[in-house]
Amino acid sequence: GAVVSQHPSRVICKSGTSVKIECRSLDFQATTMFWYRQFPKQSLMLMATSNEGSKATYEQGVEKDKFLINHASLTLSTLTVTSAHPEDSSFYICSAPHAGRASTDTQYFGPGTRLTVL
Amino acid sequence: GENVEQHPSTLSVQEGDSAVIKCTYSDSASNYFPWYKQELGKGPQLIIDIRSNVGEKKDQRIAVTLNKTAKHFSLHITETQPEDSAVYFCAAVLANAGNMLTFGGGTRLMVKP
């Protein structure tokens, strides 16, 4: 299957600082990537859709000025959590669809990034 | 939009027994149904998927069934092993919706040795 990587795998930062998380599709190109956050014992919540060459699409309730998304190339999307606060502590996961023979692409997920804001 | 419900939220089975997880979806336009396994501290891994033109798909100990009329789909794991213990998520994708997944709430499966 296709491989999606994330970096860093975990990060601890002080309140008020910004943190950048990278999501890369290693062996395929992705014009679209998705960013999720997951709280303990809960399902994945879609935050935004990252689009190569255009602005990201944010889900209702997600602050676009706080969670900056840049789809820099066909294999890289970044999520920057600006002015992080303890309530931003969560598990952030990205995914990328990989084109197959069927009409709907299969989504492959990265390993996730554990963000802890002190 | 699509809504996916998943049951049960937790499931405990004895090693060697079968486990069944059920999901329902609301929008008949959904045409792709993947299942993901998530181990603690890791990202979800695709374990099996089914498309709306198929009623059943099997891969070794794992099978998925789809009932389009009832808008149900289920994951079946036979001969469970302790390493099957994880959280399992079902999802649905609406046709022409840009590959966006709608997840169920997840099922925590515990396989007791």
PDB file of C-alpha atoms in Angstrom:
ATOM      1  CA  GLY A   1       0.000   0.000   0.000  1.00  0.00           C
ATOM      2  CA  ALA A   2       0.901   3.665  -0.242  1.00  0.00           C
ATOM      3  CA  VAL A   3       2.979   5.245   2.530  1.00  0.00           C
ATOM      4  CA  VAL A   4       2.289   8.517   4.302  1.00  0.00           C
ATOM      5  CA  SER A   5       4.768   9.906   6.814  1.00  0.00           C
ATOM      6  CA  GLN A   6       4.439  12.596   9.461  1.00  0.00           C
ATOM      7  CA  HIS A   7       7.065  14.609  11.273  1.00  0.00           C
ATOM      8  CA  PRO A   8       7.561  15.019  14.133  1.00  0.00           C
ATOM      9  CA  SER A   9       5.970  12.008  15.791  1.00  0.00           C
ATOM     10  CA  ARG A  10       5.664  13.889  19.060  1.00  0.00           C
ATOM     11  CA  VAL A  11       6.309  17.451  20.149  1.00  0.00           C
ATOM     12  CA  ILE A  12       6.133  19.277  23.445  1.00  0.00           C
ATOM     13  CA  CYS A  13       5.993  23.056  23.356  1.00  0.00           C
ATOM     14  CA  LYS A  14       5.312  25.991  25.626  1.00  0.00           C
ATOM     15  CA  SER A  15       2.034  27.855  25.539  1.00  0.00           C
ATOM     16  CA  GLY A  16       2.089  30.694  23.003  1.00  0.00           C
ATOM     17  CA  THR A  17       4.567  29.123  20.611  1.00  0.00           C
ATOM     18  CA  SER A  18       3.837  27.785  17.128  1.00  0.00           C
ATOM     19  CA  VAL A  19       4.344  24.222  15.992  1.00  0.00           C
ATOM     20  CA  LYS A  20       4.639  22.929  12.426  1.00  0.00           C
ATOM     21  CA  ILE A  21       3.670  19.369  11.493  1.00  0.00           C
ATOM     22  CA  GLU A  22       4.629  17.897   8.136  1.00  0.00           C
ATOM     23  CA  CYS A  23       2.718  15.280   6.170  1.00  0.00           C
ATOM     24  CA  ARG A  24       4.366  13.607   3.201  1.00  0.00           C
ATOM     25  CA  SER A  25       3.176  11.071   0.660  1.00  0.00           C
ATOM     26  CA  LEU A  26       6.316   9.008   0.088  1.00  0.00           C
ATOM     27  CA  ASP A  27       5.618   6.993  -3.028  1.00  0.00           C
ATOM     28  CA  PHE A  28       2.742   8.803  -4.682  1.00  0.00           C
ATOM     29  CA  GLN A  29       1.484  12.287  -5.402  1.00  0.00           C
ATOM     30  CA  ALA A  30      -1.518  13.775  -3.648  1.00  0.00           C
ATOM     31  CA  THR A  31      -3.263  16.931  -4.788  1.00  0.00           C
ATOM     32  CA  THR A  32      -5.450  16.654  -1.696  1.00  0.00           C
ATOM     33  CA  MET A  33      -4.573  15.733   1.865  1.00  0.00           C
ATOM     34  CA  PHE A  34      -6.724  15.720   4.960  1.00  0.00           C
ATOM     35  CA  TRP A  35      -5.915  16.797   8.510  1.00  0.00           C
ATOM     36  CA  TYR A  36      -7.646  15.265  11.533  1.00  0.00           C
ATOM     37  CA  ARG A  37      -7.360  15.639  15.265  1.00  0.00           C
ATOM     38  CA  GLN A  38      -8.181  12.915  17.714  1.00  0.00           C
ATOM     39  CA  PHE A  39      -8.816  13.225  21.433  1.00  0.00           C
ATOM     40  CA  PRO A  40      -8.287  10.211  23.720  1.00  0.00           C
ATOM     41  CA  LYS A  41     -10.811   7.434  23.195  1.00  0.00           C
ATOM     42  CA  GLN A  42     -12.607   9.356  20.471  1.00  0.00           C
ATOM     43  CA  SER A  43     -12.986   9.092  16.735  1.00  0.00           C
ATOM     44  CA  LEU A  44     -11.064  11.161  14.209  1.00  0.00           C
ATOM     45  CA  MET A  45     -12.419  14.658  13.596  1.00  0.00           C
ATOM     46  CA  LEU A  46     -11.768  16.181  10.203  1.00  0.00           C
ATOM     47  CA  MET A  47     -10.230  19.621  10.582  1.00  0.00           C
ATOM     48  CA  ALA A  48      -9.501  20.649   7.020  1.00  0.00           C
ATOM     49  CA  THR A  49      -8.822  19.588   3.468  1.00  0.00           C
ATOM     50  CA  SER A  50      -5.451  20.654   2.115  1.00  0.00           C
ATOM     51  CA  ASN A  51      -5.432  21.447  -1.601  1.00  0.00           C
ATOM     52  CA  GLU A  52      -2.271  21.721  -3.673  1.00  0.00           C
ATOM     53  CA  GLY A  53      -2.219  25.085  -5.430  1.00  0.00           C
ATOM     54  CA  SER A  54      -5.189  26.571  -3.629  1.00  0.00           C
ATOM     55  CA  LYS A  55      -6.490  27.455  -0.180  1.00  0.00           C
ATOM     56  CA  ALA A  56      -7.382  24.821   2.349  1.00  0.00           C
ATOM     57  CA  THR A  57     -11.012  24.108   3.110  1.00  0.00           C
ATOM     58  CA  TYR A  58     -11.780  24.176   6.831  1.00  0.00           C
ATOM     59  CA  GLU A  59     -14.545  22.336   8.642  1.00  0.00           C
ATOM     60  CA  GLN A  60     -17.068  24.279  10.640  1.00  0.00           C
ATOM     61  CA  GLY A  61     -15.682  25.406  13.969  1.00  0.00           C
ATOM     62  CA  VAL A  62     -12.013  25.100  12.986  1.00  0.00           C
ATOM     63  CA  GLU A  63     -10.165  28.433  13.123  1.00  0.00           C
ATOM     64  CA  LYS A  64      -8.232  28.901   9.909  1.00  0.00           C
ATOM     65  CA  ASP A  65      -5.998  31.572  11.444  1.00  0.00           C
ATOM     66  CA  LYS A  66      -5.008  29.236  14.242  1.00  0.00           C
ATOM     67  CA  PHE A  67      -4.457  26.114  12.162  1.00  0.00           C
ATOM     68  CA  LEU A  68      -2.520  27.234   9.101  1.00  0.00           C
ATOM     69  CA  ILE A  69      -2.336  24.737   6.273  1.00  0.00           C
ATOM     70  CA  ASN A  70       0.032  24.934   3.334  1.00  0.00           C
ATOM     71  CA  HIS A  71       0.081  22.335   0.562  1.00  0.00           C
ATOM     72  CA  ALA A  72       3.573  23.145  -0.663  1.00  0.00           C
ATOM     73  CA  SER A  73       3.910  20.431  -3.282  1.00  0.00           C
ATOM     74  CA  LEU A  74       2.244  17.301  -4.590  1.00  0.00           C
ATOM     75  CA  THR A  75       3.846  15.286  -1.785  1.00  0.00           C
ATOM     76  CA  LEU A  76       3.877  17.703   1.170  1.00  0.00           C
ATOM     77  CA  SER A  77       1.270  19.412   3.316  1.00  0.00           C
ATOM     78  CA  THR A  78       2.030  21.249   6.549  1.00  0.00           C
ATOM     79  CA  LEU A  79      -0.183  22.123   9.497  1.00  0.00           C
ATOM     80  CA  THR A  80       1.003  24.942  11.747  1.00  0.00           C
ATOM     81  CA  VAL A  81      -0.657  25.348  15.107  1.00  0.00           C
ATOM     82  CA  THR A  82      -0.147  29.019  15.914  1.00  0.00           C
ATOM     83  CA  SER A  83      -0.015  30.416  19.446  1.00  0.00           C
ATOM     84  CA  ALA A  84      -0.623  26.968  20.864  1.00  0.00           C
ATOM     85  CA  HIS A  85      -2.485  26.564  24.156  1.00  0.00           C
ATOM     86  CA  PRO A  86      -2.962  23.518  26.384  1.00  0.00           C
ATOM     87  CA  GLU A  87      -6.390  22.848  24.862  1.00  0.00           C
ATOM     88  CA  ASP A  88      -4.664  22.322  21.493  1.00  0.00           C
ATOM     89  CA  SER A  89      -2.930  19.268  22.924  1.00  0.00           C
ATOM     90  CA  SER A  90      -4.121  16.353  20.844  1.00  0.00           C
ATOM     91  CA  PHE A  91      -3.141  13.671  18.341  1.00  0.00           C
ATOM     92  CA  TYR A  92      -2.957  15.153  14.841  1.00  0.00           C
ATOM     93  CA  ILE A  93      -3.190  12.794  11.882  1.00  0.00           C
ATOM     94  CA  CYS A  94      -3.021  13.403   8.158  1.00  0.00           C
ATOM     95  CA  SER A  95      -4.230  11.263   5.291  1.00  0.00           C
ATOM     96  CA  ALA A  96      -3.804  11.239   1.549  1.00  0.00           C
ATOM     97  CA  PRO A  97      -5.922   9.532  -1.096  1.00  0.00           C
ATOM     98  CA  HIS A  98      -4.093   7.253  -3.479  1.00  0.00           C
ATOM     99  CA  ALA A  99      -5.471   6.745  -6.945  1.00  0.00           C
ATOM    100  CA  GLY A 100      -6.310   3.200  -7.829  1.00  0.00           C
ATOM    101  CA  ARG A 101      -8.294   1.520 -10.529  1.00  0.00           C
ATOM    102  CA  ALA A 102     -11.594   2.271  -8.837  1.00  0.00           C
ATOM    103  CA  SER A 103     -13.324   5.615  -8.981  1.00  0.00           C
ATOM    104  CA  THR A 104     -12.911   6.342  -5.272  1.00  0.00           C
ATOM    105  CA  ASP A 105      -9.390   6.650  -3.979  1.00  0.00           C
ATOM    106  CA  THR A 106      -8.218   4.741  -0.926  1.00  0.00           C
ATOM    107  CA  GLN A 107      -7.162   6.937   1.998  1.00  0.00           C
ATOM    108  CA  TYR A 108      -3.838   6.214   3.632  1.00  0.00           C
ATOM    109  CA  PHE A 109      -3.033   7.690   7.017  1.00  0.00           C
ATOM    110  CA  GLY A 110       0.168   8.967   8.526  1.00  0.00           C
ATOM    111  CA  PRO A 111       1.398   7.672  11.893  1.00  0.00           C
ATOM    112  CA  GLY A 112       0.170  10.764  13.726  1.00  0.00           C
ATOM    113  CA  THR A 113       1.798  13.548  15.743  1.00  0.00           C
ATOM    114  CA  ARG A 114       1.252  13.824  19.479  1.00  0.00           C
ATOM    115  CA  LEU A 115       1.232  17.513  20.450  1.00  0.00           C
ATOM    116  CA  THR A 116       1.507  18.460  24.100  1.00  0.00           C
ATOM    117  CA  VAL A 117       1.281  22.141  25.001  1.00  0.00           C
ATOM    118  CA  LEU A 118       2.520  23.011  28.466  1.00  0.00           C
TER     119      LEU A 118
ATOM    120  CA  GLY B   1     -24.171  15.038   4.848  1.00  0.00           C
ATOM    121  CA  GLU B   2     -23.316  11.460   5.711  1.00  0.00           C
ATOM    122  CA  ASN B   3     -23.668  10.040   9.239  1.00  0.00           C
ATOM    123  CA  VAL B   4     -22.108   6.736  10.301  1.00  0.00           C
ATOM    124  CA  GLU B   5     -23.054   4.868  13.467  1.00  0.00           C
ATOM    125  CA  GLN B   6     -20.903   2.039  14.795  1.00  0.00           C
ATOM    126  CA  HIS B   7     -21.689  -0.675  17.362  1.00  0.00           C
ATOM    127  CA  PRO B   8     -20.603  -1.897  19.788  1.00  0.00           C
ATOM    128  CA  SER B   9     -18.278   0.715  21.270  1.00  0.00           C
ATOM    129  CA  THR B  10     -16.366  -1.996  23.136  1.00  0.00           C
ATOM    130  CA  LEU B  11     -16.113  -5.700  22.444  1.00  0.00           C
ATOM    131  CA  SER B  12     -14.334  -8.336  24.482  1.00  0.00           C
ATOM    132  CA  VAL B  13     -13.836 -11.835  23.073  1.00  0.00           C
ATOM    133  CA  GLN B  14     -11.833 -14.905  23.957  1.00  0.00           C
ATOM    134  CA  GLU B  15      -8.907 -15.777  21.738  1.00  0.00           C
ATOM    135  CA  GLY B  16     -10.091 -17.978  18.886  1.00  0.00           C
ATOM    136  CA  ASP B  17     -13.642 -16.641  18.917  1.00  0.00           C
ATOM    137  CA  SER B  18     -15.142 -14.461  16.199  1.00  0.00           C
ATOM    138  CA  ALA B  19     -15.782 -10.726  16.473  1.00  0.00           C
ATOM    139  CA  VAL B  20     -18.394  -8.759  14.565  1.00  0.00           C
ATOM    140  CA  ILE B  21     -18.605  -4.973  14.353  1.00  0.00           C
ATOM    141  CA  LYS B  22     -21.561  -3.304  12.681  1.00  0.00           C
ATOM    142  CA  CYS B  23     -22.012   0.079  11.033  1.00  0.00           C
ATOM    143  CA  THR B  24     -24.935   1.885   9.483  1.00  0.00           C
ATOM    144  CA  TYR B  25     -24.810   4.872   7.182  1.00  0.00           C
ATOM    145  CA  SER B  26     -27.427   7.429   6.306  1.00  0.00           C
ATOM    146  CA  ASP B  27     -26.767   8.522   2.725  1.00  0.00           C
ATOM    147  CA  SER B  28     -27.546   6.007  -0.016  1.00  0.00           C
ATOM    148  CA  ALA B  29     -25.113   7.887  -2.287  1.00  0.00           C
ATOM    149  CA  SER B  30     -22.144   6.521  -0.304  1.00  0.00           C
ATOM    150  CA  ASN B  31     -20.286   4.019  -2.444  1.00  0.00           C
ATOM    151  CA  TYR B  32     -17.062   3.128  -0.635  1.00  0.00           C
ATOM    152  CA  PHE B  33     -16.670   1.644   2.850  1.00  0.00           C
ATOM    153  CA  PRO B  34     -13.188   1.155   4.333  1.00  0.00           C
ATOM    154  CA  TRP B  35     -12.315  -0.312   7.713  1.00  0.00           C
ATOM    155  CA  TYR B  36      -9.327   0.900   9.709  1.00  0.00           C
ATOM    156  CA  LYS B  37      -7.449  -0.599  12.655  1.00  0.00           C
ATOM    157  CA  GLN B  38      -5.783   1.819  15.041  1.00  0.00           C
ATOM    158  CA  GLU B  39      -3.298   0.682  17.646  1.00  0.00           C
ATOM    159  CA  LEU B  40      -2.469   2.869  20.604  1.00  0.00           C
ATOM    160  CA  GLY B  41      -0.445   5.922  19.634  1.00  0.00           C
ATOM    161  CA  LYS B  42      -0.490   5.113  15.922  1.00  0.00           C
ATOM    162  CA  GLY B  43      -2.346   6.256  12.843  1.00  0.00           C
ATOM    163  CA  PRO B  44      -5.228   4.204  11.413  1.00  0.00           C
ATOM    164  CA  GLN B  45      -4.272   1.369   9.079  1.00  0.00           C
ATOM    165  CA  LEU B  46      -6.546   0.232   6.294  1.00  0.00           C
ATOM    166  CA  ILE B  47      -7.385  -3.440   6.807  1.00  0.00           C
ATOM    167  CA  ILE B  48     -10.135  -4.051   4.273  1.00  0.00           C
ATOM    168  CA  ASP B  49     -12.566  -2.084   2.150  1.00  0.00           C
ATOM    169  CA  ILE B  50     -15.634  -2.721   0.064  1.00  0.00           C
ATOM    170  CA  ARG B  51     -17.261  -0.838  -2.771  1.00  0.00           C
ATOM    171  CA  SER B  52     -20.973  -0.562  -3.368  1.00  0.00           C
ATOM    172  CA  ASN B  53     -20.997  -2.903  -6.339  1.00  0.00           C
ATOM    173  CA  VAL B  54     -19.901  -5.821  -4.126  1.00  0.00           C
ATOM    174  CA  GLY B  55     -21.799  -7.557  -1.310  1.00  0.00           C
ATOM    175  CA  GLU B  56     -18.959  -9.326   0.446  1.00  0.00           C
ATOM    176  CA  LYS B  57     -15.178  -9.335   0.487  1.00  0.00           C
ATOM    177  CA  LYS B  58     -12.792 -11.591   2.357  1.00  0.00           C
ATOM    178  CA  ASP B  59      -9.098 -11.423   3.167  1.00  0.00           C
ATOM    179  CA  GLN B  60      -7.853 -14.340   5.251  1.00  0.00           C
ATOM    180  CA  ARG B  61      -9.445 -13.972   8.720  1.00  0.00           C
ATOM    181  CA  ILE B  62     -11.171 -10.703   7.910  1.00  0.00           C
ATOM    182  CA  ALA B  63     -14.372 -10.243   5.928  1.00  0.00           C
ATOM    183  CA  VAL B  64     -16.684  -7.341   5.254  1.00  0.00           C
ATOM    184  CA  THR B  65     -20.315  -7.530   4.180  1.00  0.00           C
ATOM    185  CA  LEU B  66     -22.451  -4.762   2.718  1.00  0.00           C
ATOM    186  CA  ASN B  67     -26.230  -4.512   2.574  1.00  0.00           C
ATOM    187  CA  LYS B  68     -26.996  -1.484   0.428  1.00  0.00           C
ATOM    188  CA  THR B  69     -30.747  -1.753   0.866  1.00  0.00           C
ATOM    189  CA  ALA B  70     -30.507  -1.617   4.632  1.00  0.00           C
ATOM    190  CA  LYS B  71     -27.448   0.686   4.558  1.00  0.00           C
ATOM    191  CA  HIS B  72     -25.524  -1.663   6.837  1.00  0.00           C
ATOM    192  CA  PHE B  73     -21.984  -2.946   6.603  1.00  0.00           C
ATOM    193  CA  SER B  74     -20.131  -5.223   8.996  1.00  0.00           C
ATOM    194  CA  LEU B  75     -16.613  -6.368   9.798  1.00  0.00           C
ATOM    195  CA  HIS B  76     -16.095 -10.011  10.709  1.00  0.00           C
ATOM    196  CA  ILE B  77     -12.862 -11.249  12.279  1.00  0.00           C
ATOM    197  CA  THR B  78     -12.551 -15.011  12.728  1.00  0.00           C
ATOM    198  CA  GLU B  79     -10.104 -16.935  14.930  1.00  0.00           C
ATOM    199  CA  THR B  80      -9.220 -13.777  16.845  1.00  0.00           C
ATOM    200  CA  GLN B  81      -5.722 -13.377  18.250  1.00  0.00           C
ATOM    201  CA  PRO B  82      -4.412 -11.066  20.999  1.00  0.00           C
ATOM    202  CA  GLU B  83      -2.705  -8.931  18.339  1.00  0.00           C
ATOM    203  CA  ASP B  84      -6.142  -8.141  16.895  1.00  0.00           C
ATOM    204  CA  SER B  85      -6.765  -6.035  20.016  1.00  0.00           C
ATOM    205  CA  ALA B  86      -7.093  -2.428  18.839  1.00  0.00           C
ATOM    206  CA  VAL B  87      -9.687   0.213  17.990  1.00  0.00           C
ATOM    207  CA  TYR B  88     -11.509  -0.406  14.734  1.00  0.00           C
ATOM    208  CA  PHE B  89     -13.182   2.369  12.731  1.00  0.00           C
ATOM    209  CA  CYS B  90     -15.622   2.005   9.887  1.00  0.00           C
ATOM    210  CA  ALA B  91     -16.061   4.818   7.396  1.00  0.00           C
ATOM    211  CA  ALA B  92     -18.182   5.780   4.425  1.00  0.00           C
ATOM    212  CA  VAL B  93     -17.359   7.901   1.408  1.00  0.00           C
ATOM    213  CA  LEU B  94     -19.971   9.726  -0.605  1.00  0.00           C
ATOM    214  CA  ALA B  95     -19.643   9.467  -4.362  1.00  0.00           C
ATOM    215  CA  ASN B  96     -18.222  12.654  -5.879  1.00  0.00           C
ATOM    216  CA  ALA B  97     -17.417  14.100  -2.459  1.00  0.00           C
ATOM    217  CA  GLY B  98     -13.690  14.437  -2.933  1.00  0.00           C
ATOM    218  CA  ASN B  99     -12.674  11.249  -1.115  1.00  0.00           C
ATOM    219  CA  MET B 100     -13.848  12.628   2.227  1.00  0.00           C
ATOM    220  CA  LEU B 101     -14.267   9.958   4.915  1.00  0.00           C
ATOM    221  CA  THR B 102     -17.074   9.992   7.464  1.00  0.00           C
ATOM    222  CA  PHE B 103     -16.011   7.854  10.414  1.00  0.00           C
ATOM    223  CA  GLY B 104     -18.005   5.785  12.843  1.00  0.00           C
ATOM    224  CA  GLY B 105     -17.333   6.269  16.544  1.00  0.00           C
ATOM    225  CA  GLY B 106     -14.949   3.321  16.799  1.00  0.00           C
ATOM    226  CA  THR B 107     -14.987  -0.075  18.514  1.00  0.00           C
ATOM    227  CA  ARG B 108     -12.395  -1.052  21.080  1.00  0.00           C
ATOM    228  CA  LEU B 109     -11.762  -4.765  20.582  1.00  0.00           C
ATOM    229  CA  MET B 110     -10.070  -6.718  23.343  1.00  0.00           C
ATOM    230  CA  VAL B 111      -9.019 -10.289  22.661  1.00  0.00           C
ATOM    231  CA  LYS B 112      -8.310 -12.190  25.858  1.00  0.00           C
ATOM    232  CA  PRO B 113      -5.639 -14.900  25.638  1.00  0.00           C
TER     233      PRO B 113
END
